[in-house]
PDB file of N, CA and C in Angstrom:
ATOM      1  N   UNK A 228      -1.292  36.876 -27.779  1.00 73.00           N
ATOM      2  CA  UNK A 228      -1.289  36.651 -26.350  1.00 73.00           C
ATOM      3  C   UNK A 228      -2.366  35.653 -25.950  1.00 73.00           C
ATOM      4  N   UNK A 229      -3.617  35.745 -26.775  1.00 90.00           N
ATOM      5  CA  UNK A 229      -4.599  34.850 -26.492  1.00 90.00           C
ATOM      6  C   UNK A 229      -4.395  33.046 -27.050  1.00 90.00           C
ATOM      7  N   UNK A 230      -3.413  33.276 -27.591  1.00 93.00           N
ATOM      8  CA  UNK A 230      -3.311  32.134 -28.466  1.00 93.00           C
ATOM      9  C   UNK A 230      -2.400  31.110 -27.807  1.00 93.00           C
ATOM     10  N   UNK A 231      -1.068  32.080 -26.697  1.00 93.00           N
ATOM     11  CA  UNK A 231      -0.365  31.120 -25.776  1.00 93.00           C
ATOM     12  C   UNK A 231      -1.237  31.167 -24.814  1.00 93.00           C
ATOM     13  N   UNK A 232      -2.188  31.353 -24.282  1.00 93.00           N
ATOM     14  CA  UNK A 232      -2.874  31.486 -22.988  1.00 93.00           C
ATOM     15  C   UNK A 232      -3.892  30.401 -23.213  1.00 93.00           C
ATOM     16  N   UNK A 233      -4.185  30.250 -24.408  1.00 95.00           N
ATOM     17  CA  UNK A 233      -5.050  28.864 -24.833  1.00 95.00           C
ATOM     18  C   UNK A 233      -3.837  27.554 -25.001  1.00 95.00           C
ATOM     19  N   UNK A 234      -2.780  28.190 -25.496  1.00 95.00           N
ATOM     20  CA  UNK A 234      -2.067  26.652 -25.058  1.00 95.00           C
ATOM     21  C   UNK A 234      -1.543  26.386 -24.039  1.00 95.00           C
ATOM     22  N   UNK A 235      -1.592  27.317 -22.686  1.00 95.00           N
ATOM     23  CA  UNK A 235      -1.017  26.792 -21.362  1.00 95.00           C
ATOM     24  C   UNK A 235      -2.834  26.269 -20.890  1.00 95.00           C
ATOM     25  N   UNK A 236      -3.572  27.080 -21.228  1.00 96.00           N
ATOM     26  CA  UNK A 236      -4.837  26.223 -20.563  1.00 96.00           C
ATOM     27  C   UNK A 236      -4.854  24.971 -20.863  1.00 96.00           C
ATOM     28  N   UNK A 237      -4.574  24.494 -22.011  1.00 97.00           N
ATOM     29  CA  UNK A 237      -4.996  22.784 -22.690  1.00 97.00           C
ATOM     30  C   UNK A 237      -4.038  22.188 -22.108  1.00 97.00           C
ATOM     31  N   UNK A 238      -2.568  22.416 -21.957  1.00 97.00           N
ATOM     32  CA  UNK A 238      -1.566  21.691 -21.107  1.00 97.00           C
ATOM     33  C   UNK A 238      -2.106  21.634 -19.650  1.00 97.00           C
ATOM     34  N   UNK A 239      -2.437  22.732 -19.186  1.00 97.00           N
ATOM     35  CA  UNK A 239      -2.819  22.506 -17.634  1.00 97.00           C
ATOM     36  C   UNK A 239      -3.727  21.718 -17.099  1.00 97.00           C
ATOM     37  N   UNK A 240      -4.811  21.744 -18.028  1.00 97.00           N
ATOM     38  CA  UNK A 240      -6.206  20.899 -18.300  1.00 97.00           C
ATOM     39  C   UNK A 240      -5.948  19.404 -18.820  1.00 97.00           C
ATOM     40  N   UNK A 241      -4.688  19.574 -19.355  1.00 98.00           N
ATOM     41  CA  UNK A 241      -4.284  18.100 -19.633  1.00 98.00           C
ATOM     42  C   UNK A 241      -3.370  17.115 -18.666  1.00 98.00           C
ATOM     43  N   UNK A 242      -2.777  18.156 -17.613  1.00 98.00           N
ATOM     44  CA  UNK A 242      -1.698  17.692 -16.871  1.00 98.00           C
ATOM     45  C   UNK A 242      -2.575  17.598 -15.698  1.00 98.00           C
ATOM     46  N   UNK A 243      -3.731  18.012 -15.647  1.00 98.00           N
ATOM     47  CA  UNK A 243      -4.757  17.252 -14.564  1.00 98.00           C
ATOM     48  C   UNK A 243      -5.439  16.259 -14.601  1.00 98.00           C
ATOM     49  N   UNK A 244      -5.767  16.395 -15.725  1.00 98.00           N
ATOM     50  CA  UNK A 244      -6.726  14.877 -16.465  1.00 98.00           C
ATOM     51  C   UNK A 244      -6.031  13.642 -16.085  1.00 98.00           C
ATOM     52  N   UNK A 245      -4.323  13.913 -16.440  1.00 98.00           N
ATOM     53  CA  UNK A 245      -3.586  12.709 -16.666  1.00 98.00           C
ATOM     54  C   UNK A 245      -3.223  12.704 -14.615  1.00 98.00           C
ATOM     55  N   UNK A 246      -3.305  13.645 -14.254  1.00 98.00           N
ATOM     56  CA  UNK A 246      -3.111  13.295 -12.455  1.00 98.00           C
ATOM     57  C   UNK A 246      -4.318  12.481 -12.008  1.00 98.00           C
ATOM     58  N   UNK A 247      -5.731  13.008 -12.572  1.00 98.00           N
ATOM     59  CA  UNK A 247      -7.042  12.425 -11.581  1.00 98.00           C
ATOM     60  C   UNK A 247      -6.962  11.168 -12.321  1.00 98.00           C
ATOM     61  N   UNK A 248      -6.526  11.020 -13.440  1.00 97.00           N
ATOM     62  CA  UNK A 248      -6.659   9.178 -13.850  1.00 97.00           C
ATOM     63  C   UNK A 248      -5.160   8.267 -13.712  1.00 97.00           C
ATOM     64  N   UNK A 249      -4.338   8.976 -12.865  1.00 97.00           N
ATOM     65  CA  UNK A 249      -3.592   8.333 -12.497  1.00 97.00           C
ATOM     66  C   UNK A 249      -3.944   8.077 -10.843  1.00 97.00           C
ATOM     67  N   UNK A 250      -4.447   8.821 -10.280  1.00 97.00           N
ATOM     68  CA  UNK A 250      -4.867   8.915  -9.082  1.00 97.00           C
ATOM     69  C   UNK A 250      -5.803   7.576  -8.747  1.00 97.00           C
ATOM     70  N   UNK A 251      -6.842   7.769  -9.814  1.00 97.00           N
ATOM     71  CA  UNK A 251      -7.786   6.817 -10.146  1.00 97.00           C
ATOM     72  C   UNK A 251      -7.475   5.146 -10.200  1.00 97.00           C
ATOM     73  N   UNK A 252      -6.245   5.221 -11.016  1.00 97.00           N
ATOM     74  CA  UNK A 252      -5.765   3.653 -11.384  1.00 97.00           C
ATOM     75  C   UNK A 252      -5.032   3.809 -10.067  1.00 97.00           C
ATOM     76  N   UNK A 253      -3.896   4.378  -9.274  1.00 97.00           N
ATOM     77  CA  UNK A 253      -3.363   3.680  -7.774  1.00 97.00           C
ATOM     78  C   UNK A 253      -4.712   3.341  -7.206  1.00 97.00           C
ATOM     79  N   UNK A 254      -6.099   4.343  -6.601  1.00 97.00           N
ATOM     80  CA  UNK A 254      -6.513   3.649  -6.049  1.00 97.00           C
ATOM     81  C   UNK A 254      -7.335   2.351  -6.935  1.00 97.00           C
ATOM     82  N   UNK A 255      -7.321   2.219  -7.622  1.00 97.00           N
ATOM     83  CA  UNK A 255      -7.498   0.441  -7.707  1.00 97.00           C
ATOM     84  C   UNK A 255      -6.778  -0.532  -8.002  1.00 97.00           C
ATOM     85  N   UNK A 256      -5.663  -0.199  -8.248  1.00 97.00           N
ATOM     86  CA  UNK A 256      -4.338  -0.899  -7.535  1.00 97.00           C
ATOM     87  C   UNK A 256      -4.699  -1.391  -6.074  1.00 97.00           C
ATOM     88  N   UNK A 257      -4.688  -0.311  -4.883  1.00 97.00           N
ATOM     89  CA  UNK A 257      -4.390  -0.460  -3.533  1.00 97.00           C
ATOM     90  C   UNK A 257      -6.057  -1.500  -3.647  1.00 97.00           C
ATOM     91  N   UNK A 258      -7.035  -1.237  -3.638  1.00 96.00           N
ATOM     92  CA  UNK A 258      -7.942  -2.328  -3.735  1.00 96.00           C
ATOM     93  C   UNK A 258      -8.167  -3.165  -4.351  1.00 96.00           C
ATOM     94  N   UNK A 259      -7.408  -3.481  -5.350  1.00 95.00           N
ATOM     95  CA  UNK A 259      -7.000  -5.166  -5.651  1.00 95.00           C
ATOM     96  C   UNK A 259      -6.386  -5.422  -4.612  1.00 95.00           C
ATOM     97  N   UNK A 260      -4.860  -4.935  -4.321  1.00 94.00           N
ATOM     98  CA  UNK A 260      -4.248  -5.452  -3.161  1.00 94.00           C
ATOM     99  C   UNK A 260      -5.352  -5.960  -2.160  1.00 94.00           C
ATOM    100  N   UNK A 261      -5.946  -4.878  -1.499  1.00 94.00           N
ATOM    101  CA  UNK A 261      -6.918  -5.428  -0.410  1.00 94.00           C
ATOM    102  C   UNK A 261      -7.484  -6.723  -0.471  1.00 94.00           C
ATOM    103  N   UNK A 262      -8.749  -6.748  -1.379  1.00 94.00           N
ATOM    104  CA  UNK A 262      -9.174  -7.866  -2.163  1.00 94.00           C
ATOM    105  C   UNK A 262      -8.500  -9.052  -2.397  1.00 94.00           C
ATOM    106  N   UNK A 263      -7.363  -8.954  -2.899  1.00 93.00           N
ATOM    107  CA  UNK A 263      -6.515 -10.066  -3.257  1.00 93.00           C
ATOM    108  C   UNK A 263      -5.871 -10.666  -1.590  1.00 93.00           C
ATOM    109  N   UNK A 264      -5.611  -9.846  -0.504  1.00 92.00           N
ATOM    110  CA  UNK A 264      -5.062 -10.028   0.493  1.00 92.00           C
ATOM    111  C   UNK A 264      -6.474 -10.595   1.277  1.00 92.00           C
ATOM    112  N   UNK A 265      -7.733  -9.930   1.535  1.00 91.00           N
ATOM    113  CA  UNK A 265      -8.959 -10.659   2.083  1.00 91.00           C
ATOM    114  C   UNK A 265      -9.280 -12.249   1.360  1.00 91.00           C
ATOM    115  N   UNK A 266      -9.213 -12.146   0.336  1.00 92.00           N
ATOM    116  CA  UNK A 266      -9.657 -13.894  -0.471  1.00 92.00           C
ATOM    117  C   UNK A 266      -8.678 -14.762   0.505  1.00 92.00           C
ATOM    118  N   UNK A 267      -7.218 -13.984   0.721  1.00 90.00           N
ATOM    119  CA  UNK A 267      -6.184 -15.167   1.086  1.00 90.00           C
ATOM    120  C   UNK A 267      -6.957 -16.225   1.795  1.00 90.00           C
ATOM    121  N   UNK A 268      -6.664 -17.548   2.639  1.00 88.00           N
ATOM    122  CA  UNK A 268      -7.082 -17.953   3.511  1.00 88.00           C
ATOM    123  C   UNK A 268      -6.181 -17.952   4.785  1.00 88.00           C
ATOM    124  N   UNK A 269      -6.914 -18.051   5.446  1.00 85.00           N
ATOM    125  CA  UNK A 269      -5.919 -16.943   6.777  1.00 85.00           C
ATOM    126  C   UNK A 269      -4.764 -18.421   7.467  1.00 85.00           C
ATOM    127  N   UNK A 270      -4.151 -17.767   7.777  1.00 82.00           N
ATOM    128  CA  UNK A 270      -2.793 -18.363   8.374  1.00 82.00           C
ATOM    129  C   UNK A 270      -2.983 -19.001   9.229  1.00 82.00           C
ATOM    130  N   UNK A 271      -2.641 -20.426   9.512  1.00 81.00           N
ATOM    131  CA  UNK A 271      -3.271 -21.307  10.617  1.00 81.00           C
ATOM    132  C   UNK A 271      -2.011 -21.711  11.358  1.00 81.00           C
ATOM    133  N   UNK A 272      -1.584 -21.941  12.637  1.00 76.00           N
ATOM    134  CA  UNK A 272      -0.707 -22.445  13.483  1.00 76.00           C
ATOM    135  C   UNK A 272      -0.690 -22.808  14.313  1.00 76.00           C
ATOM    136  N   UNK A 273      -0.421 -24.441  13.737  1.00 75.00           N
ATOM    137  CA  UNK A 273      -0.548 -25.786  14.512  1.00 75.00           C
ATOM    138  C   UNK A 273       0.199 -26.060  15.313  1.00 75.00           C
ATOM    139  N   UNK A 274       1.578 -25.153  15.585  1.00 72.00           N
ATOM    140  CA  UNK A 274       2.335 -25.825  16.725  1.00 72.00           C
ATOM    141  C   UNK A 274       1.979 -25.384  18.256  1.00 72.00           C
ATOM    142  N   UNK A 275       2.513 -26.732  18.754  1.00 71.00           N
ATOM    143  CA  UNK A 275       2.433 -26.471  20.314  1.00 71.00           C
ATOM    144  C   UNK A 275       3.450 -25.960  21.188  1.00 71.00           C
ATOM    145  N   UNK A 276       3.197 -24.894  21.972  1.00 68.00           N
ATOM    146  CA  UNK A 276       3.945 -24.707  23.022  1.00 68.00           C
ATOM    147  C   UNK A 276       3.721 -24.220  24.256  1.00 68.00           C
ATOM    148  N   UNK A 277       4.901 -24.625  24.940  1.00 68.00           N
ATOM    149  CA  UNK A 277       4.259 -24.512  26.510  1.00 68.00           C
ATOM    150  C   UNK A 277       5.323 -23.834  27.288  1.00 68.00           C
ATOM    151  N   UNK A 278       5.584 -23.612  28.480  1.00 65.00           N
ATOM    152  CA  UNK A 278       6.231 -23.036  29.043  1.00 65.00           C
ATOM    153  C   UNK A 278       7.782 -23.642  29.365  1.00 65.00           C
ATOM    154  N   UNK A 279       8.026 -25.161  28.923  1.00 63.00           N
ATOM    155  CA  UNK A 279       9.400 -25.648  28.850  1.00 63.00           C
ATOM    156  C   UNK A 279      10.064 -25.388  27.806  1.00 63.00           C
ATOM    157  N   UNK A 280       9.631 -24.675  26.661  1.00 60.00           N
ATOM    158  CA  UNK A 280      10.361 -23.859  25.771  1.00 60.00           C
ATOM    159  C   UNK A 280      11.449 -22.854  26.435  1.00 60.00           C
ATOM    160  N   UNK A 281      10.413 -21.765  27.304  1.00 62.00           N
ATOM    161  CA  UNK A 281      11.080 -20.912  27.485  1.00 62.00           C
ATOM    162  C   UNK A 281      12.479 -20.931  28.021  1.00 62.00           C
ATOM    163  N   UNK A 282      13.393 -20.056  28.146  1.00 65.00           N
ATOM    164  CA  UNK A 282      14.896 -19.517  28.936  1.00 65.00           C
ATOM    165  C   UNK A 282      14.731 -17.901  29.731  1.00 65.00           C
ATOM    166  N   UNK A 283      15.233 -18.489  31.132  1.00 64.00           N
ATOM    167  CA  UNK A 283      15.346 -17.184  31.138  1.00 64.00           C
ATOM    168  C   UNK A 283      16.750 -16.545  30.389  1.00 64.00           C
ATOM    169  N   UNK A 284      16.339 -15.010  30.560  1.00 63.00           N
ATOM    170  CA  UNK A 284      16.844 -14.061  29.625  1.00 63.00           C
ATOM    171  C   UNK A 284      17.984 -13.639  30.770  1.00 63.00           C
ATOM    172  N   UNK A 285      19.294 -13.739  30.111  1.00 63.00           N
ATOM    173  CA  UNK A 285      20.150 -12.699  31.160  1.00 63.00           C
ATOM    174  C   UNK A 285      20.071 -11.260  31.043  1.00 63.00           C
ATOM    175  N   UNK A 286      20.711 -10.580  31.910  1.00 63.00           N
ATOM    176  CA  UNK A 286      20.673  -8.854  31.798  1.00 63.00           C
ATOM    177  C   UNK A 286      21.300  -8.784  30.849  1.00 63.00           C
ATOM    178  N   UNK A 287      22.385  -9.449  30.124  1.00 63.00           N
ATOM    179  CA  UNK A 287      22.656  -8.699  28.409  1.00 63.00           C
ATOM    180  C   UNK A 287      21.764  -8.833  27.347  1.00 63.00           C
ATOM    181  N   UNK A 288      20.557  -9.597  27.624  1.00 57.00           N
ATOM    182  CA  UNK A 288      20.132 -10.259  26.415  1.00 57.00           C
ATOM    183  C   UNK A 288      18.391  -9.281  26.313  1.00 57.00           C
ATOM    184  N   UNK A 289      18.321  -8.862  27.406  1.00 53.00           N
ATOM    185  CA  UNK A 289      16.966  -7.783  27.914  1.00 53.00           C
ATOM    186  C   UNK A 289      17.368  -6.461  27.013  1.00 53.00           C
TER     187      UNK A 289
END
């Protein structure tokens, strides 16, 4: 009895190990992402516009 009770402990003890270092690698996954998304250089937009663009909107299109 002691002998399966030592092999569900080492599985259980093992099936956590392998959760907190999987846990571990997403979050530094998600902070590369971050990182990799802060370096970007930010989005610049050069066009012009003014109010002769606009249309008005009819009541189907609201």
């Amino acid at each position: 009895m002691s002998t399966m009770f030592m092999i569900v402990m080492i599985v259980v003890v093992l099936i956590v190990i392998a959760l907190i270092g999987l846990g571990i690698f997403w979050f530094l996954v998600q902070i590369g992402v971050i990182v990799q998304k802060a370096v970007e250089p930010p989005t610049q937009d050069y066009g012009s516009y003014s109010l002769d663009q606009g249309r008005d909107a009819g009541e189907r299109e609201r």
